[in-house]
Amino acid sequence: MRTPMGGGRWPQAVLDRLGAEGPGADRFRRGTAGALVAVAALLFGWILVLGSTTRGQAEVRNWSVVWIGLDVLQVTGLIATGLLLARRSRLAALAAAASATLLFLDAWFDVMTAEGGGAWYLALAMALLVELPASLALAALSRSAMDW
């Protein structure tokens, strides 16, 4: 079946076009970059709306499911990174980058949602001693794996 972007699967065709050389590829790359900046601007506006309306309080349904889901994503990312690393696959770069991001987010949310006192200090200690160093190590692995 022929895809709108030409031969092959459309995600690969888009990635190939983003990495191509020539004036047409440059226009496509600039257009894609412009679209990403426009989405970021819209998201920034949404952040301002949320910041002015939530006033530091939010009622969350299924809070435990959210935390479990984040942890499941971290486990999945770490397993994928480990398996791809064992194969010395360049795809380990993507898995490691995603895992690094998830660990960073986990540290952020742990610290920012912890109750005061001992719970906050424990969350901060876990962030500084475990989650952030692991995130940095995975980011370094991601960068290194891109050169394989």
PDB file of C-alpha atoms in Angstrom:
ATOM      1  CA  MET A   1       0.000   0.000   0.000  1.00  0.00           C
ATOM      2  CA  ARG A   2       1.338   3.425  -0.933  1.00  0.00           C
ATOM      3  CA  THR A   3       1.640   5.959   1.875  1.00  0.00           C
ATOM      4  CA  PRO A   4       1.049   9.715   1.576  1.00  0.00           C
ATOM      5  CA  MET A   5       4.766  10.422   2.105  1.00  0.00           C
ATOM      6  CA  GLY A   6       5.970   8.117  -0.666  1.00  0.00           C
ATOM      7  CA  GLY A   7       7.509   4.668  -0.459  1.00  0.00           C
ATOM      8  CA  GLY A   8       7.907   2.832   2.814  1.00  0.00           C
ATOM      9  CA  ARG A   9       6.140   3.579   6.039  1.00  0.00           C
ATOM     10  CA  TRP A  10       5.206   7.185   6.666  1.00  0.00           C
ATOM     11  CA  PRO A  11       7.121   7.689   9.959  1.00  0.00           C
ATOM     12  CA  GLN A  12      10.345   6.531   8.319  1.00  0.00           C
ATOM     13  CA  ALA A  13       9.650   8.656   5.253  1.00  0.00           C
ATOM     14  CA  VAL A  14       9.223  11.733   7.461  1.00  0.00           C
ATOM     15  CA  LEU A  15      12.435  10.974   9.369  1.00  0.00           C
ATOM     16  CA  ASP A  16      14.297  10.410   6.108  1.00  0.00           C
ATOM     17  CA  ARG A  17      13.035  13.726   4.774  1.00  0.00           C
ATOM     18  CA  LEU A  18      14.066  15.544   7.977  1.00  0.00           C
ATOM     19  CA  GLY A  19      17.592  14.166   7.608  1.00  0.00           C
ATOM     20  CA  ALA A  20      17.876  14.708   3.853  1.00  0.00           C
ATOM     21  CA  GLU A  21      19.963  17.342   2.077  1.00  0.00           C
ATOM     22  CA  GLY A  22      18.783  19.967  -0.378  1.00  0.00           C
ATOM     23  CA  PRO A  23      16.469  22.972  -0.574  1.00  0.00           C
ATOM     24  CA  GLY A  24      13.246  20.955  -0.364  1.00  0.00           C
ATOM     25  CA  ALA A  25      14.495  19.157   2.730  1.00  0.00           C
ATOM     26  CA  ASP A  26      15.569  22.467   4.270  1.00  0.00           C
ATOM     27  CA  ARG A  27      12.071  23.919   3.768  1.00  0.00           C
ATOM     28  CA  PHE A  28      10.485  20.792   5.252  1.00  0.00           C
ATOM     29  CA  ARG A  29      12.852  20.898   8.250  1.00  0.00           C
ATOM     30  CA  ARG A  30      12.177  24.618   8.834  1.00  0.00           C
ATOM     31  CA  GLY A  31       8.410  24.019   8.547  1.00  0.00           C
ATOM     32  CA  THR A  32       8.575  21.152  11.034  1.00  0.00           C
ATOM     33  CA  ALA A  33      10.698  23.246  13.404  1.00  0.00           C
ATOM     34  CA  GLY A  34       8.200  26.119  13.102  1.00  0.00           C
ATOM     35  CA  ALA A  35       5.321  23.777  13.891  1.00  0.00           C
ATOM     36  CA  LEU A  36       7.122  22.525  17.014  1.00  0.00           C
ATOM     37  CA  VAL A  37       7.746  26.105  18.191  1.00  0.00           C
ATOM     38  CA  ALA A  38       4.071  26.975  17.556  1.00  0.00           C
ATOM     39  CA  VAL A  39       2.917  23.986  19.618  1.00  0.00           C
ATOM     40  CA  ALA A  40       5.332  25.026  22.388  1.00  0.00           C
ATOM     41  CA  ALA A  41       3.839  28.547  22.342  1.00  0.00           C
ATOM     42  CA  LEU A  42       0.326  27.130  22.652  1.00  0.00           C
ATOM     43  CA  LEU A  43       1.449  24.889  25.502  1.00  0.00           C
ATOM     44  CA  PHE A  44       3.035  27.867  27.249  1.00  0.00           C
ATOM     45  CA  GLY A  45      -0.304  29.690  27.035  1.00  0.00           C
ATOM     46  CA  TRP A  46      -2.033  26.653  28.521  1.00  0.00           C
ATOM     47  CA  ILE A  47       0.527  26.629  31.359  1.00  0.00           C
ATOM     48  CA  LEU A  48      -0.366  30.234  32.146  1.00  0.00           C
ATOM     49  CA  VAL A  49      -4.072  29.347  32.221  1.00  0.00           C
ATOM     50  CA  LEU A  50      -3.433  26.384  34.535  1.00  0.00           C
ATOM     51  CA  GLY A  51      -1.180  28.433  36.783  1.00  0.00           C
ATOM     52  CA  SER A  52      -3.816  31.101  37.222  1.00  0.00           C
ATOM     53  CA  THR A  53      -6.757  28.746  37.753  1.00  0.00           C
ATOM     54  CA  THR A  54      -5.454  25.846  39.862  1.00  0.00           C
ATOM     55  CA  ARG A  55      -3.969  28.030  42.620  1.00  0.00           C
ATOM     56  CA  GLY A  56      -1.733  25.208  43.822  1.00  0.00           C
ATOM     57  CA  GLN A  57      -4.619  22.827  44.454  1.00  0.00           C
ATOM     58  CA  ALA A  58      -5.894  20.056  42.243  1.00  0.00           C
ATOM     59  CA  GLU A  59      -8.173  17.178  43.023  1.00  0.00           C
ATOM     60  CA  VAL A  60      -7.000  14.062  41.234  1.00  0.00           C
ATOM     61  CA  ARG A  61      -8.974  10.924  40.577  1.00  0.00           C
ATOM     62  CA  ASN A  62      -7.042   7.657  40.374  1.00  0.00           C
ATOM     63  CA  TRP A  63      -3.939   9.172  41.952  1.00  0.00           C
ATOM     64  CA  SER A  64      -2.445   5.768  42.779  1.00  0.00           C
ATOM     65  CA  VAL A  65      -3.013   4.585  39.193  1.00  0.00           C
ATOM     66  CA  VAL A  66      -1.082   7.601  37.926  1.00  0.00           C
ATOM     67  CA  TRP A  67       1.904   6.792  40.148  1.00  0.00           C
ATOM     68  CA  ILE A  68       1.787   3.088  39.306  1.00  0.00           C
ATOM     69  CA  GLY A  69       1.574   3.948  35.614  1.00  0.00           C
ATOM     70  CA  LEU A  70       4.630   6.177  35.836  1.00  0.00           C
ATOM     71  CA  ASP A  71       6.560   3.437  37.612  1.00  0.00           C
ATOM     72  CA  VAL A  72       5.457   0.847  35.019  1.00  0.00           C
ATOM     73  CA  LEU A  73       6.696   3.157  32.256  1.00  0.00           C
ATOM     74  CA  GLN A  74      10.038   3.489  34.050  1.00  0.00           C
ATOM     75  CA  VAL A  75      10.379  -0.281  34.409  1.00  0.00           C
ATOM     76  CA  THR A  76       9.482  -0.759  30.749  1.00  0.00           C
ATOM     77  CA  GLY A  77      12.005   1.875  29.675  1.00  0.00           C
ATOM     78  CA  LEU A  78      14.773   0.391  31.789  1.00  0.00           C
ATOM     79  CA  ILE A  79      14.105  -3.130  30.475  1.00  0.00           C
ATOM     80  CA  ALA A  80      14.042  -1.870  26.885  1.00  0.00           C
ATOM     81  CA  THR A  81      17.261   0.073  27.451  1.00  0.00           C
ATOM     82  CA  GLY A  82      18.936  -2.983  28.977  1.00  0.00           C
ATOM     83  CA  LEU A  83      17.867  -5.311  26.171  1.00  0.00           C
ATOM     84  CA  LEU A  84      18.895  -2.881  23.453  1.00  0.00           C
ATOM     85  CA  LEU A  85      22.169  -2.153  25.236  1.00  0.00           C
ATOM     86  CA  ALA A  86      22.961  -5.879  25.398  1.00  0.00           C
ATOM     87  CA  ARG A  87      22.500  -6.009  21.607  1.00  0.00           C
ATOM     88  CA  ARG A  88      24.534  -2.814  21.167  1.00  0.00           C
ATOM     89  CA  SER A  89      21.647  -1.377  19.221  1.00  0.00           C
ATOM     90  CA  ARG A  90      21.566   2.330  18.406  1.00  0.00           C
ATOM     91  CA  LEU A  91      17.907   2.203  19.468  1.00  0.00           C
ATOM     92  CA  ALA A  92      19.239   2.076  23.030  1.00  0.00           C
ATOM     93  CA  ALA A  93      19.728   5.847  22.606  1.00  0.00           C
ATOM     94  CA  LEU A  94      15.977   6.368  22.311  1.00  0.00           C
ATOM     95  CA  ALA A  95      15.077   4.024  25.148  1.00  0.00           C
ATOM     96  CA  ALA A  96      17.718   5.556  27.420  1.00  0.00           C
ATOM     97  CA  ALA A  97      16.554   9.102  26.616  1.00  0.00           C
ATOM     98  CA  ALA A  98      12.944   8.174  27.382  1.00  0.00           C
ATOM     99  CA  SER A  99      13.966   6.428  30.603  1.00  0.00           C
ATOM    100  CA  ALA A 100      16.093   9.397  31.659  1.00  0.00           C
ATOM    101  CA  THR A 101      13.137  11.699  31.108  1.00  0.00           C
ATOM    102  CA  LEU A 102      10.804   9.450  33.099  1.00  0.00           C
ATOM    103  CA  LEU A 103      13.235   9.285  36.037  1.00  0.00           C
ATOM    104  CA  PHE A 104      13.640  13.065  35.991  1.00  0.00           C
ATOM    105  CA  LEU A 105       9.857  13.508  35.979  1.00  0.00           C
ATOM    106  CA  ASP A 106       9.479  10.999  38.797  1.00  0.00           C
ATOM    107  CA  ALA A 107      11.990  12.946  40.900  1.00  0.00           C
ATOM    108  CA  TRP A 108      10.188  16.217  40.146  1.00  0.00           C
ATOM    109  CA  PHE A 109       6.740  14.903  41.005  1.00  0.00           C
ATOM    110  CA  ASP A 110       7.966  13.042  44.104  1.00  0.00           C
ATOM    111  CA  VAL A 111       9.499  16.212  45.545  1.00  0.00           C
ATOM    112  CA  MET A 112       6.733  18.574  44.460  1.00  0.00           C
ATOM    113  CA  THR A 113       3.863  16.401  45.739  1.00  0.00           C
ATOM    114  CA  ALA A 114       5.423  15.166  48.969  1.00  0.00           C
ATOM    115  CA  GLU A 115       3.898  16.345  52.196  1.00  0.00           C
ATOM    116  CA  GLY A 116       6.100  18.538  54.369  1.00  0.00           C
ATOM    117  CA  GLY A 117       8.518  17.301  56.949  1.00  0.00           C
ATOM    118  CA  GLY A 118      10.089  13.870  56.777  1.00  0.00           C
ATOM    119  CA  ALA A 119       8.230  12.799  53.628  1.00  0.00           C
ATOM    120  CA  TRP A 120       9.581  15.803  51.732  1.00  0.00           C
ATOM    121  CA  TYR A 121      13.145  15.215  52.928  1.00  0.00           C
ATOM    122  CA  LEU A 122      12.921  11.547  51.940  1.00  0.00           C
ATOM    123  CA  ALA A 123      11.610  12.478  48.481  1.00  0.00           C
ATOM    124  CA  LEU A 124      14.396  15.034  48.081  1.00  0.00           C
ATOM    125  CA  ALA A 125      17.037  12.529  49.180  1.00  0.00           C
ATOM    126  CA  MET A 126      15.713   9.905  46.739  1.00  0.00           C
ATOM    127  CA  ALA A 127      15.698  12.491  43.953  1.00  0.00           C
ATOM    128  CA  LEU A 128      19.237  13.700  44.631  1.00  0.00           C
ATOM    129  CA  LEU A 129      20.816  10.329  45.420  1.00  0.00           C
ATOM    130  CA  VAL A 130      18.974   7.922  43.109  1.00  0.00           C
ATOM    131  CA  GLU A 131      16.632   9.327  40.469  1.00  0.00           C
ATOM    132  CA  LEU A 132      18.610  12.322  39.187  1.00  0.00           C
ATOM    133  CA  PRO A 133      21.987  10.505  39.030  1.00  0.00           C
ATOM    134  CA  ALA A 134      20.294   7.604  37.224  1.00  0.00           C
ATOM    135  CA  SER A 135      18.646  10.076  34.859  1.00  0.00           C
ATOM    136  CA  LEU A 136      21.998  11.723  34.097  1.00  0.00           C
ATOM    137  CA  ALA A 137      23.664   8.344  33.543  1.00  0.00           C
ATOM    138  CA  LEU A 138      20.920   7.313  31.130  1.00  0.00           C
ATOM    139  CA  ALA A 139      21.199  10.636  29.289  1.00  0.00           C
ATOM    140  CA  ALA A 140      24.954  10.036  28.906  1.00  0.00           C
ATOM    141  CA  LEU A 141      24.267   6.491  27.695  1.00  0.00           C
ATOM    142  CA  SER A 142      21.757   7.876  25.211  1.00  0.00           C
ATOM    143  CA  ARG A 143      24.319  10.292  23.794  1.00  0.00           C
ATOM    144  CA  SER A 144      26.959   7.589  23.616  1.00  0.00           C
ATOM    145  CA  ALA A 145      24.667   5.058  21.936  1.00  0.00           C
ATOM    146  CA  MET A 146      23.968   7.506  19.121  1.00  0.00           C
ATOM    147  CA  ASP A 147      27.596   7.087  18.001  1.00  0.00           C
ATOM    148  CA  TRP A 148      27.539   3.277  17.731  1.00  0.00           C
TER     149      TRP A 148
END
